[in-house]
Amino acid sequence: MHTRSNAPSLLALCALLAASSACKHSGKDKATSTDVVDTVVVPGDDTHVKSEEPKGEMLESSEYRFRLTSPGPGWQLQDRQQIQQITPDAQVGLAHTKGVMAVVIVERAAGMTVQAMTDLIINGMPLENKQIVAREDDEYLGLPAVRYQLTGNISDIPMSYSGRVFLREGYAYQIVAFAAKGVAEQSLIDEVFDNFSLTEGKIEPKSEHQQRVDTDGVGWRLKGGVFESAVSGLRVTPTEGWRAVVGAEARRINADAEVVMVNNSPEAYFFVLPELIGSASPEVYRADRLAQNITAMKGEIKQETYPGKILGEEVQMTQLSSSDFPWVFQVGVGFHDGWAVQATGWYSSSFGEEGKKAIHTAIGNVTRMSAADVAKLREELLAQPDQQNQVGANHSLRGGVYEDYEHGVRWTKPLGFWEVYAGHAARDVNPIAQLYARYQNSSAHMLLVAEDLPPGTSAAEYHSAAFSGVSKNLNLKAKKRAVRATIGSGAALLSDGMTEAAGIELYYRVITAVQGSHGLQLHLWGPAAGISQHEKALSEVAKKLELLDTLTPTSHKGDRFIEHRLGYSLDLPSQYRYVDATPAEIAGIGSFATWGVDGKDWVGILALCMIEEGQDEEWSLDFMEGRIKESYAQLLGDKSAARSEEDLFGLRARHLVWTSPGVHLDAYLFRRGKTIFALMATDADQGTDMIGLAKRGFSFLN
């Protein structure tokens, strides 16, 4: 039965949770810090100084010479360790119970103008449907600055951003406040900028950084700071300030690279991209790689070549620089056994030979694993449960299964290292795609488009339109007439052809199907040199697709509620009425469901798929606990919770209990994959074991 929720609103929590993406054009370091309570904290320093500000808490950086003060009630300061779990580039941050978040980011910007720096920042923000609402030159803290406002979507959540950018002693400062669109009034956002100030002294960044926790990904492992790939057989052992980065932080630097590294002293970035090229001309491929870097630069480009080594092989390195561009690039490409290995690094032109030396160190940090080590790592990674987990408003990816609830599509990943991008991540590749995946380090690619069709569209008409559009855009050659094929167990049509890019011969295949009012396009492509090797894998892609008449994000089976999108079920007696209490602000990343009787006692499950690779479990539980306290502040007041840890559903869970006359709130917090759960219950007169009822009825799917 669907009825009005009898649980308190989580609106204040929801907007805050959307802030999981960096607001900067590339990744940076993390450093340790100390917790703050009514003190000034200097990140990277053990010194605590009593605050002289009447407003209370503040954070002060002795490295970058600034101070961020809490504006007052509702605001919570985030030190470096806390904020970098959400935004890896940030120094400090602020969070408000109404859903506003703010970060302070500082980076080297020698030789740049504040306008050029703002361009880089705005262009690099990973937002869908990005719109610049306002941008103007301004003055901030007595310095020339740029003020901007923009909107865009993260994980299907509409967001609003306000920022200030200014330069000081060769460094760019960003203060960025953001929230779900329409959640907070401008006066609240302005409090962030009113409470940031500069302090006296020389800017002296430290080279300390904190490694993210050990983690495994699709075909790779990061353990003890060492990165290993079972796909390319590369191992990265960082030295001299370098560190390997993975997941979203790596994708923000280069989405296609196998290896990504960052250094903060000097500030430099580096990646390695292996690519199967078959018999393609090394000269043509190398020229294309250089051209791509040149396109990203401005002004008259100066090229200097010199001998170097990549993975022990002699190569020609090229340095690209321009007086009108703040970064210097070092680019090299090695070739062996039909593969090209591109190594690219860049740094601020102000670092000169120091930056160049840092890139050479990074290249030396990358070595080949032995065949035995690669085989062992591959076996270990393939034996693990699938690591990818992502949800959107109308889809989920969990346990190797993708489901599109809007179009009735289910796809199960074939065996092997398929890295999958769903929803907004897929649309970064193609604006109409629902799903994109790449196999074995880009040896093969797949892209899925599901769409509504005009009434009466035939399978032949749909296939002809889809393939002719691709053929024209890619200038396909050696095309074959459409043949009958299958998608899952259903009839489909298949056409393929050949094309070329950067001197590499590529095959391209399009398979389409029509079911009712829905059309499905499956695009498969990759280097022609690998088609025979991966033909079986590609045929499995189509076999694993299902077109279903009905596929819903939630369902009921008797008294059992099933949350297919977030991966759990709850079985309660029939008198407990189900309410979908999910606010619009988090519909793209999670859900909040409640069950109650007579508006008094209730059970609630908050599930949020928001964790990125490398974010540790303790932080995610702390984060959820903090948001629950803020959301139920009116109910709980300043009461502290009784805390304990338990094993629950095979996971480590944090148990929190708030008890007082008329109030009893029980909460279990736990994490599975990239989803955080809060299993909650209230029992006003403590006459019913509501949390016990919830625990007995809860279970995970697959």
XYZ file of C-alpha atoms in Angstrom:
702
model
C 0.000 0.000 0.000
C 1.342 3.432 -0.936
C 0.652 6.249 1.516
C 2.146 9.410 2.909
C 5.480 8.929 4.692
C 5.398 9.028 8.474
C 9.205 9.382 8.751
C 11.119 12.663 9.038
C 12.326 14.190 5.776
C 15.867 13.501 4.553
C 15.906 16.465 2.177
C 18.752 18.159 4.034
C 20.851 15.022 3.688
C 20.095 14.375 0.073
C 21.449 17.452 -1.664
C 24.729 17.182 0.196
C 25.361 13.682 -1.066
C 25.521 14.804 -4.679
C 28.882 16.515 -4.182
C 31.148 13.627 -5.161
C 33.032 15.092 -8.106
C 36.071 17.332 -8.240
C 35.744 20.914 -9.409
C 39.154 21.104 -11.028
C 40.708 20.243 -14.363
C 43.055 17.549 -13.032
C 43.801 15.501 -9.920
C 46.107 16.554 -7.081
C 47.573 15.285 -3.839
C 46.161 14.501 -0.434
C 47.807 15.405 2.840
C 47.142 14.475 6.405
C 45.389 16.799 8.832
C 44.055 16.920 12.343
C 40.448 17.040 13.515
C 39.083 20.384 14.656
C 36.802 21.297 17.532
C 36.763 25.001 18.431
C 40.405 25.374 17.418
C 42.456 26.577 14.528
C 43.948 23.638 12.677
C 46.951 24.010 10.424
C 46.828 21.099 7.931
C 50.114 19.212 7.875
C 51.106 20.658 11.259
C 50.468 19.408 14.801
C 50.075 22.902 16.243
C 46.669 23.909 17.615
C 45.967 27.568 18.328
C 42.926 28.865 20.166
C 40.484 30.585 17.883
C 40.133 34.303 18.380
C 37.131 34.539 16.086
C 33.832 34.990 17.917
C 32.052 32.826 15.333
C 33.795 29.711 16.642
C 35.504 27.076 14.503
C 38.002 27.839 11.773
C 40.610 26.073 9.660
C 43.857 27.776 8.784
C 46.447 26.640 6.238
C 50.085 27.378 6.968
C 50.977 26.057 3.513
C 48.723 28.246 1.361
C 48.132 31.051 3.881
C 44.355 31.202 4.137
C 41.652 30.850 6.775
C 38.166 29.392 6.464
C 35.794 30.221 9.311
C 32.530 28.487 10.102
C 29.751 31.005 9.319
C 27.700 29.776 12.272
C 24.816 27.393 13.088
C 24.185 24.672 10.508
C 27.708 24.813 9.081
C 30.369 22.167 9.660
C 34.034 22.551 8.716
C 35.679 19.723 6.767
C 39.418 19.326 7.266
C 41.695 18.093 4.500
C 41.370 14.417 5.312
C 37.573 14.641 5.403
C 37.021 16.780 2.315
C 39.454 14.870 0.120
C 37.331 11.762 0.516
C 34.708 13.693 -1.478
C 36.851 16.053 -3.586
C 40.444 14.731 -3.861
C 41.841 18.135 -4.902
C 40.493 20.181 -1.995
C 42.405 21.637 0.953
C 39.409 22.272 3.251
C 35.643 22.498 2.976
C 32.314 23.457 4.511
C 29.004 21.611 4.670
C 25.582 22.925 5.662
C 22.604 20.932 6.872
C 20.472 22.494 4.110
C 22.597 20.772 1.499
C 25.254 23.339 0.549
C 28.844 22.204 0.263
C 31.969 24.271 -0.394
C 35.598 23.457 -1.116
C 38.844 25.408 -1.293
C 41.308 24.231 -3.965
C 44.795 25.684 -4.464
C 47.179 24.776 -7.287
C 50.251 26.081 -9.071
C 49.393 28.544 -11.854
C 52.645 30.314 -12.728
C 52.447 32.253 -15.974
C 48.653 32.082 -16.174
C 46.049 34.804 -16.061
C 43.040 34.497 -13.790
C 40.821 34.411 -16.890
C 42.767 31.515 -18.437
C 42.710 29.619 -15.153
C 38.954 30.070 -14.899
C 38.586 28.705 -18.436
C 40.490 25.570 -17.444
C 38.416 25.124 -14.291
C 35.019 25.538 -15.945
C 35.926 23.468 -19.009
C 37.225 20.674 -16.783
C 34.185 20.366 -14.521
C 32.618 16.945 -15.274
C 29.012 18.074 -15.627
C 26.323 17.068 -18.090
C 24.273 19.849 -19.695
C 26.702 22.443 -18.381
C 25.372 26.015 -18.574
C 27.295 29.158 -17.607
C 24.695 31.321 -15.885
C 27.033 34.233 -15.118
C 30.721 35.072 -15.391
C 32.377 38.403 -14.761
C 35.692 39.935 -13.773
C 35.573 41.043 -10.164
C 37.680 41.895 -7.136
C 37.879 39.517 -4.192
C 39.931 40.064 -1.029
C 41.599 42.999 -2.762
C 42.808 40.889 -5.709
C 41.624 40.654 -9.334
C 39.236 37.710 -9.529
C 36.600 35.988 -11.648
C 33.132 35.326 -10.264
C 31.055 32.623 -11.960
C 27.820 30.683 -11.629
C 26.937 27.578 -13.591
C 24.561 24.628 -13.573
C 24.827 21.026 -14.734
C 24.035 17.453 -13.799
C 25.990 14.892 -11.782
C 24.528 11.371 -11.776
C 21.262 12.797 -13.149
C 21.055 15.281 -10.239
C 20.721 18.954 -11.310
C 23.410 20.970 -9.512
C 24.212 24.660 -9.101
C 27.759 26.024 -8.618
C 29.086 29.430 -7.511
C 32.795 30.131 -7.581
C 35.553 32.690 -7.076
C 38.963 32.330 -8.725
C 41.997 34.522 -8.025
C 45.792 34.321 -8.262
C 48.314 34.871 -5.480
C 52.089 34.432 -5.728
C 51.840 32.088 -8.706
C 49.042 29.981 -7.231
C 45.386 29.805 -8.256
C 42.780 29.765 -5.470
C 39.290 28.412 -6.071
C 36.451 28.750 -3.601
C 33.487 26.792 -4.926
C 30.063 26.401 -3.285
C 27.563 23.940 -4.711
C 24.233 22.295 -3.990
C 21.392 20.527 -5.689
C 19.643 23.078 -7.874
C 16.980 25.061 -6.022
C 17.881 23.725 -2.572
C 19.635 26.758 -1.066
C 19.093 30.493 -1.297
C 21.937 32.678 -2.595
C 22.417 34.364 0.787
C 23.430 31.021 2.298
C 25.941 30.388 -0.487
C 27.354 33.907 -0.062
C 28.248 33.048 3.537
C 30.993 30.782 2.182
C 32.755 33.618 0.366
C 32.236 36.024 3.270
C 34.073 33.671 5.635
C 37.179 32.960 3.567
C 40.218 35.184 4.157
C 43.942 35.299 3.469
C 46.699 35.263 6.076
C 50.196 36.679 5.955
C 53.320 34.698 5.176
C 55.067 32.892 2.347
C 53.227 30.136 0.482
C 55.106 26.906 1.199
C 53.266 23.778 -0.027
C 54.357 20.506 1.531
C 55.010 17.376 -0.495
C 53.188 15.072 1.914
C 50.364 13.002 0.540
C 48.135 10.259 1.826
C 47.650 7.125 -0.267
C 44.114 5.950 -0.776
C 43.226 2.548 0.604
C 44.123 -0.655 -1.222
C 41.533 -1.423 -3.871
C 40.878 -3.672 -6.859
C 39.318 -2.604 -10.138
C 38.530 -4.114 -13.528
C 41.756 -5.912 -14.366
C 43.956 -3.958 -11.934
C 44.995 -3.766 -8.307
C 46.367 -0.958 -6.145
C 48.101 -2.329 -3.058
C 50.556 -0.523 -0.828
C 50.747 2.296 -3.380
C 51.867 -0.112 -6.145
C 49.616 -0.434 -9.203
C 49.504 -3.678 -11.205
C 47.506 -4.522 -14.334
C 46.521 -8.033 -15.389
C 45.540 -6.622 -18.791
C 48.647 -4.743 -19.921
C 51.087 -6.452 -17.560
C 52.356 -3.093 -16.315
C 53.492 -2.401 -12.767
C 53.884 1.098 -11.270
C 56.099 1.557 -8.220
C 55.991 5.315 -7.532
C 59.085 7.147 -6.230
C 60.206 10.734 -5.579
C 56.772 12.183 -4.783
C 54.781 10.327 -7.439
C 51.688 8.291 -6.570
C 49.421 6.101 -8.668
C 45.763 7.155 -8.860
C 42.778 5.065 -9.924
C 39.045 5.283 -10.481
C 37.298 8.627 -10.859
C 40.440 10.578 -9.931
C 42.357 8.895 -12.777
C 39.499 9.327 -15.255
C 39.463 13.070 -14.645
C 43.083 13.192 -15.824
C 42.756 10.779 -18.756
C 39.727 8.535 -19.202
C 41.467 6.036 -21.500
C 44.820 5.578 -19.772
C 45.923 2.321 -18.150
C 48.288 4.013 -15.697
C 47.837 7.490 -14.176
C 50.233 9.164 -11.725
C 50.370 12.549 -10.018
C 53.103 14.477 -8.224
C 52.570 17.621 -6.185
C 56.168 18.797 -5.825
C 56.652 19.724 -8.553
C 53.011 19.601 -9.638
C 53.054 17.162 -12.549
C 50.821 14.549 -14.183
C 51.636 11.413 -16.145
C 49.819 8.567 -17.896
C 50.574 5.447 -19.932
C 48.168 4.268 -22.640
C 48.819 0.922 -24.359
C 46.869 0.369 -27.609
C 46.678 -2.506 -30.068
C 47.625 -1.145 -33.511
C 48.489 -4.270 -35.491
C 50.392 -3.440 -38.660
C 49.659 0.304 -38.523
C 52.533 2.645 -39.301
C 54.388 3.693 -36.110
C 55.209 7.042 -37.720
C 51.538 7.788 -38.499
C 50.448 6.729 -35.022
C 53.144 8.818 -33.307
C 52.229 11.876 -35.378
C 48.567 11.476 -34.447
C 49.390 11.300 -30.709
C 51.474 14.457 -30.960
C 48.731 16.213 -32.908
C 46.206 15.454 -30.162
C 48.439 17.130 -27.563
C 49.121 20.095 -29.827
C 45.377 20.592 -30.333
C 44.998 21.033 -26.567
C 47.578 23.829 -26.516
C 47.442 27.483 -27.564
C 49.763 29.789 -29.440
C 52.833 28.904 -31.467
C 53.982 25.418 -30.471
C 57.676 24.687 -30.044
C 58.738 21.040 -30.553
C 62.022 19.581 -29.322
C 62.969 15.921 -29.747
C 65.474 13.933 -27.709
C 66.242 10.231 -27.064
C 64.514 8.460 -24.198
C 63.318 5.086 -22.964
C 59.860 3.637 -22.327
C 59.730 0.233 -20.645
C 63.416 -0.207 -21.385
C 63.053 0.443 -25.132
C 64.761 3.311 -26.959
C 62.178 5.861 -28.165
C 62.039 9.387 -29.506
C 60.630 11.771 -26.893
C 59.092 15.105 -27.886
C 58.760 18.200 -25.711
C 55.867 20.535 -26.581
C 55.775 24.073 -25.189
C 54.264 27.450 -25.974
C 54.684 30.922 -24.524
C 50.867 31.237 -24.618
C 50.190 27.977 -22.731
C 51.076 27.287 -19.065
C 51.915 23.575 -19.403
C 54.857 21.749 -20.956
C 54.183 18.278 -22.392
C 56.628 15.373 -22.714
C 55.325 12.741 -25.147
C 56.857 9.429 -26.210
C 55.532 6.315 -27.955
C 57.114 2.864 -27.930
C 56.148 -0.052 -30.186
C 56.368 -3.814 -29.714
C 54.458 -6.924 -30.886
C 51.702 -4.932 -32.604
C 51.144 -2.666 -29.600
C 51.854 1.032 -29.123
C 52.625 2.311 -25.614
C 52.118 6.070 -25.249
C 53.703 7.845 -22.266
C 52.653 11.454 -21.696
C 53.503 13.811 -18.854
C 52.984 17.503 -18.241
C 53.902 20.189 -15.722
C 53.847 23.947 -15.276
C 56.350 25.737 -17.515
C 57.645 27.492 -14.390
C 59.238 24.223 -13.220
C 61.555 23.946 -16.244
C 64.148 21.163 -15.928
C 62.731 20.129 -12.548
C 59.436 19.240 -14.227
C 61.157 17.418 -17.078
C 63.194 15.369 -14.597
C 60.018 14.463 -12.689
C 58.430 13.067 -15.877
C 61.528 10.977 -16.589
C 61.274 9.602 -13.042
C 57.625 8.698 -13.667
C 58.525 6.850 -16.869
C 61.114 4.869 -14.901
C 58.466 3.960 -12.301
C 56.607 1.896 -14.933
C 57.936 -1.622 -15.555
C 56.698 -4.899 -17.014
C 55.461 -7.717 -14.791
C 56.629 -11.273 -15.364
C 54.256 -13.588 -17.239
C 53.817 -15.635 -14.055
C 52.881 -12.538 -12.017
C 50.380 -11.423 -14.668
C 48.751 -14.868 -14.768
C 48.514 -15.002 -10.963
C 46.976 -11.519 -10.729
C 44.514 -12.305 -13.529
C 43.382 -15.476 -11.770
C 42.915 -13.661 -8.453
C 40.959 -10.766 -9.962
C 38.669 -12.967 -12.061
C 37.856 -15.054 -8.972
C 36.505 -12.009 -7.115
C 32.914 -10.735 -7.222
C 32.368 -8.034 -9.815
C 33.525 -4.684 -8.404
C 31.501 -2.256 -10.536
C 28.439 -0.718 -8.928
C 26.551 2.323 -10.187
C 22.932 3.481 -10.289
C 20.933 6.163 -12.039
C 17.323 7.236 -11.915
C 16.351 4.479 -14.391
C 19.219 1.993 -14.354
C 21.548 -0.044 -12.182
C 24.882 -1.817 -12.591
C 25.630 -4.356 -9.866
C 27.173 -7.810 -9.671
C 28.053 -7.752 -13.365
C 24.442 -7.096 -14.415
C 23.150 -3.892 -16.038
C 19.416 -3.167 -16.037
C 17.623 -0.344 -17.882
C 14.193 -0.006 -16.294
C 12.932 2.551 -18.785
C 13.517 0.417 -21.897
C 13.355 -3.097 -20.470
C 16.980 -4.024 -21.213
C 19.199 -6.344 -19.177
C 22.849 -7.128 -19.998
C 25.132 -9.510 -18.142
C 28.870 -8.926 -18.510
C 30.656 -11.798 -20.265
C 33.648 -13.405 -18.602
C 36.772 -11.266 -18.712
C 37.780 -7.709 -17.933
C 34.911 -5.577 -19.246
C 34.978 -2.052 -17.811
C 31.441 -0.699 -17.939
C 30.182 2.906 -17.954
C 26.441 3.444 -17.474
C 24.143 6.456 -17.596
C 25.921 9.816 -17.608
C 29.335 8.103 -17.868
C 28.209 6.378 -21.091
C 26.854 9.662 -22.429
C 30.358 11.111 -22.134
C 31.249 8.705 -24.953
C 28.041 9.141 -26.969
C 25.267 11.576 -25.958
C 22.455 9.091 -26.679
C 24.088 5.977 -25.187
C 22.797 4.136 -22.133
C 25.818 1.856 -21.775
C 29.457 1.739 -22.898
C 32.057 -0.925 -22.138
C 35.608 -1.649 -23.199
C 37.303 -5.025 -23.133
C 40.917 -5.974 -22.420
C 42.380 -2.462 -22.377
C 40.404 -1.128 -25.356
C 41.005 -4.148 -27.588
C 37.238 -4.099 -28.158
C 34.434 -1.679 -27.379
C 30.650 -1.904 -27.096
C 28.020 0.804 -26.949
C 24.318 0.329 -26.329
C 21.526 2.674 -27.399
C 17.939 1.994 -26.334
C 15.236 4.351 -27.536
C 11.514 4.776 -28.156
C 10.458 4.369 -31.791
C 7.638 5.913 -33.829
C 4.666 3.555 -34.196
C 5.003 1.137 -37.106
C 8.810 1.283 -37.413
C 9.973 -2.001 -38.952
C 13.126 -3.861 -37.962
C 14.594 -3.377 -41.467
C 13.894 0.375 -41.491
C 15.437 0.829 -38.061
C 18.565 -1.141 -38.937
C 19.047 0.697 -42.217
C 18.801 4.092 -40.505
C 21.203 3.137 -37.713
C 23.866 1.591 -39.952
C 23.725 4.222 -42.682
C 24.277 6.959 -40.095
C 27.334 5.191 -38.676
C 28.638 4.378 -42.155
C 28.468 8.014 -43.205
C 30.003 9.415 -40.014
C 32.883 6.917 -39.940
C 33.317 6.534 -43.697
C 33.026 2.752 -43.425
C 34.555 0.619 -46.187
C 34.148 -3.047 -47.125
C 30.560 -2.938 -45.927
C 28.432 -6.080 -45.978
C 24.701 -6.421 -46.480
C 22.605 -6.886 -43.368
C 22.319 -10.482 -42.183
C 20.084 -12.118 -39.623
C 21.456 -12.281 -36.097
C 20.226 -12.573 -32.532
C 20.230 -10.388 -29.456
C 19.669 -12.654 -26.496
C 17.003 -15.018 -27.790
C 15.381 -12.463 -30.085
C 15.735 -11.750 -33.803
C 18.092 -8.994 -34.896
C 19.934 -7.653 -37.944
C 23.718 -7.246 -38.278
C 25.939 -5.171 -40.575
C 29.637 -4.423 -40.383
C 32.434 -2.603 -42.162
C 35.983 -1.267 -41.806
C 37.440 2.158 -41.169
C 40.732 3.744 -40.126
C 41.886 6.081 -37.338
C 45.450 7.211 -36.614
C 46.628 4.679 -39.174
C 44.931 1.807 -37.276
C 42.534 -0.395 -39.239
C 39.311 -0.773 -37.245
C 36.315 -3.054 -37.667
C 32.836 -1.770 -36.827
C 29.667 -3.806 -36.308
C 26.072 -2.700 -35.719
C 23.364 -5.069 -34.457
C 19.792 -3.785 -34.067
C 16.515 -5.173 -32.781
C 12.969 -3.894 -32.398
C 10.620 -5.025 -29.659
C 7.282 -3.321 -29.419
C 7.873 0.434 -29.268
C 11.546 0.088 -28.264
C 14.562 0.002 -30.556
C 17.966 -1.337 -29.542
C 21.327 -0.613 -31.176
C 24.433 -2.568 -30.207
C 27.682 -1.094 -31.590
C 30.904 -3.147 -31.452
C 34.302 -1.980 -32.674
C 38.027 -2.336 -32.181
C 41.379 -2.829 -33.938
C 41.099 -5.233 -36.865
C 44.278 -6.909 -35.626
C 42.331 -8.238 -32.635
C 39.051 -9.254 -34.297
C 39.915 -12.949 -34.563
C 41.184 -13.003 -30.972
C 38.066 -11.299 -29.577
C 35.337 -12.636 -31.889
C 34.104 -14.996 -29.181
C 33.998 -12.194 -26.610
C 32.038 -9.976 -29.011
C 29.503 -12.678 -29.802
C 28.980 -13.113 -26.041
C 28.085 -9.426 -25.763
C 25.026 -9.912 -27.974
C 24.082 -13.233 -26.361
C 24.065 -11.637 -22.909
C 21.543 -8.952 -23.910
C 17.886 -9.424 -23.012
C 14.863 -7.426 -24.158
C 12.137 -7.796 -21.546
C 8.472 -6.846 -21.633
C 8.594 -5.731 -17.993
C 11.555 -4.600 -15.913
C 10.903 -2.396 -12.885
C 13.243 -0.806 -10.321
C 11.074 -2.060 -7.438
C 8.487 -4.782 -7.025
C 6.421 -6.621 -4.396
C 6.156 -10.375 -4.012
C 3.581 -10.954 -1.322
C 4.801 -9.052 1.750
C 8.346 -8.892 0.366
C 9.518 -5.566 -1.060
C 12.313 -5.891 -3.648
C 14.574 -2.943 -4.500
C 16.153 -4.177 -7.741
C 18.030 -0.935 -8.403
C 19.875 -0.780 -5.042
C 20.050 -4.538 -4.536
C 18.069 -5.468 -1.409
C 14.720 -6.776 -0.225
C 12.681 -6.410 2.978
C 9.990 -8.770 4.220
C 7.638 -7.283 6.846
C 4.127 -8.209 8.062
C 1.365 -6.885 5.806
C 0.186 -4.199 8.268
C 3.391 -2.201 7.653
C 2.643 0.185 4.808
C 5.373 0.909 2.272
C 6.155 4.502 1.267
C 8.708 5.606 -1.302
C 10.080 8.653 0.542
C 12.962 9.307 -1.862
C 13.436 13.055 -2.409
C 14.072 14.093 -5.997
C 17.553 15.307 -5.050
C 18.879 11.767 -4.556
C 16.734 9.799 -6.995
C 19.749 9.522 -9.294
C 22.018 7.866 -6.708
C 19.780 6.102 -4.217
C 16.444 5.665 -2.493
C 14.738 6.080 0.869
C 11.907 3.670 1.687
C 9.827 3.556 4.872
C 7.270 1.198 6.409
C 5.005 2.190 9.274
C 1.839 1.534 11.240
C -0.582 4.267 12.352
C 1.961 7.047 11.880
C 3.979 6.016 14.941
C 6.648 3.310 14.750
C 8.462 2.906 11.441
C 11.308 1.166 9.640
C 13.392 2.983 7.027
C 16.121 2.003 4.573
C 18.338 4.653 3.053
C 20.587 3.291 0.282
C 23.042 5.519 -1.581
C 25.349 4.347 -4.365
C 27.979 7.080 -4.135
C 31.346 5.594 -3.130
C 34.300 5.990 -5.476
C 37.319 3.701 -5.748
C 39.714 4.151 -2.856
C 37.322 5.791 -0.387
C 37.705 3.894 2.866
C 34.882 2.189 4.694
C 35.308 4.076 7.964
C 34.896 7.405 6.188
C 31.726 6.265 4.425
C 30.151 5.177 7.728
C 31.210 8.440 9.408
C 29.670 10.338 6.508
C 26.336 8.538 6.788
C 26.257 8.925 10.576
C 26.868 12.666 10.303
C 24.084 13.104 7.798
C 21.606 11.147 9.935
C 22.411 13.323 12.946
C 21.879 16.475 10.900
C 18.664 15.226 9.299
C 17.099 14.191 12.615
C 18.538 17.035 14.694
C 15.067 18.285 15.649
C 14.095 14.837 16.908
C 17.392 13.974 18.631
C 18.537 17.362 19.871
C 22.094 17.215 21.198
C 21.819 13.632 22.435
C 24.751 11.314 21.756
C 24.263 7.827 20.401
C 25.317 4.614 22.064
C 27.780 3.039 19.604
C 28.897 -0.503 18.921
C 30.115 -2.624 16.034
C 28.492 -5.871 14.927
C 28.601 -8.392 12.120
C 25.438 -7.981 10.095
C 24.563 -9.792 6.841
C 28.208 -10.851 6.608
C 29.441 -7.257 6.800
C 30.899 -5.009 9.467
C 28.107 -2.736 10.681
C 28.032 0.276 12.992
C 25.114 0.208 15.435
C 23.833 3.550 16.747
C 21.061 3.969 19.316
C 19.519 7.251 20.490
C 17.195 6.864 23.489
C 15.260 9.368 25.594
C 11.658 9.759 26.789
C 9.463 9.427 23.722
C 12.401 8.849 21.355
C 14.132 5.620 20.393
C 16.013 5.603 17.083
C 18.025 2.554 16.074
C 20.353 2.623 13.044
C 22.693 0.085 11.483
C 25.170 1.526 8.981
C 27.009 -0.753 6.563
C 28.558 -0.726 3.124
C 28.330 -3.207 0.274
C 30.332 -2.451 -2.858
C 29.908 1.250 -3.586
C 26.546 1.513 -1.823
C 26.072 2.723 1.775
C 23.035 1.495 3.685
C 21.289 2.806 6.777
C 18.770 0.375 8.227
C 16.757 2.463 10.721
C 13.798 2.031 13.030
C 11.890 4.058 15.624
C 10.002 2.569 18.540
C 8.480 5.418 20.561
C 7.302 3.365 23.561
C 9.918 0.613 23.067
C 7.122 -1.928 23.107
C 8.045 -3.480 19.759
C 11.463 -4.635 18.609
C 11.258 -2.669 15.367
C 14.968 -2.902 14.518
C 14.887 -6.664 15.149
C 11.937 -6.924 12.787
C 13.875 -5.004 10.156
C 17.038 -7.108 10.561
C 15.128 -10.363 10.220
C 13.353 -9.168 7.099
C 16.336 -7.620 5.287
C 18.418 -9.454 2.675
C 20.679 -8.597 -0.258
C 19.941 -9.515 -3.857
C 22.522 -11.581 -5.794
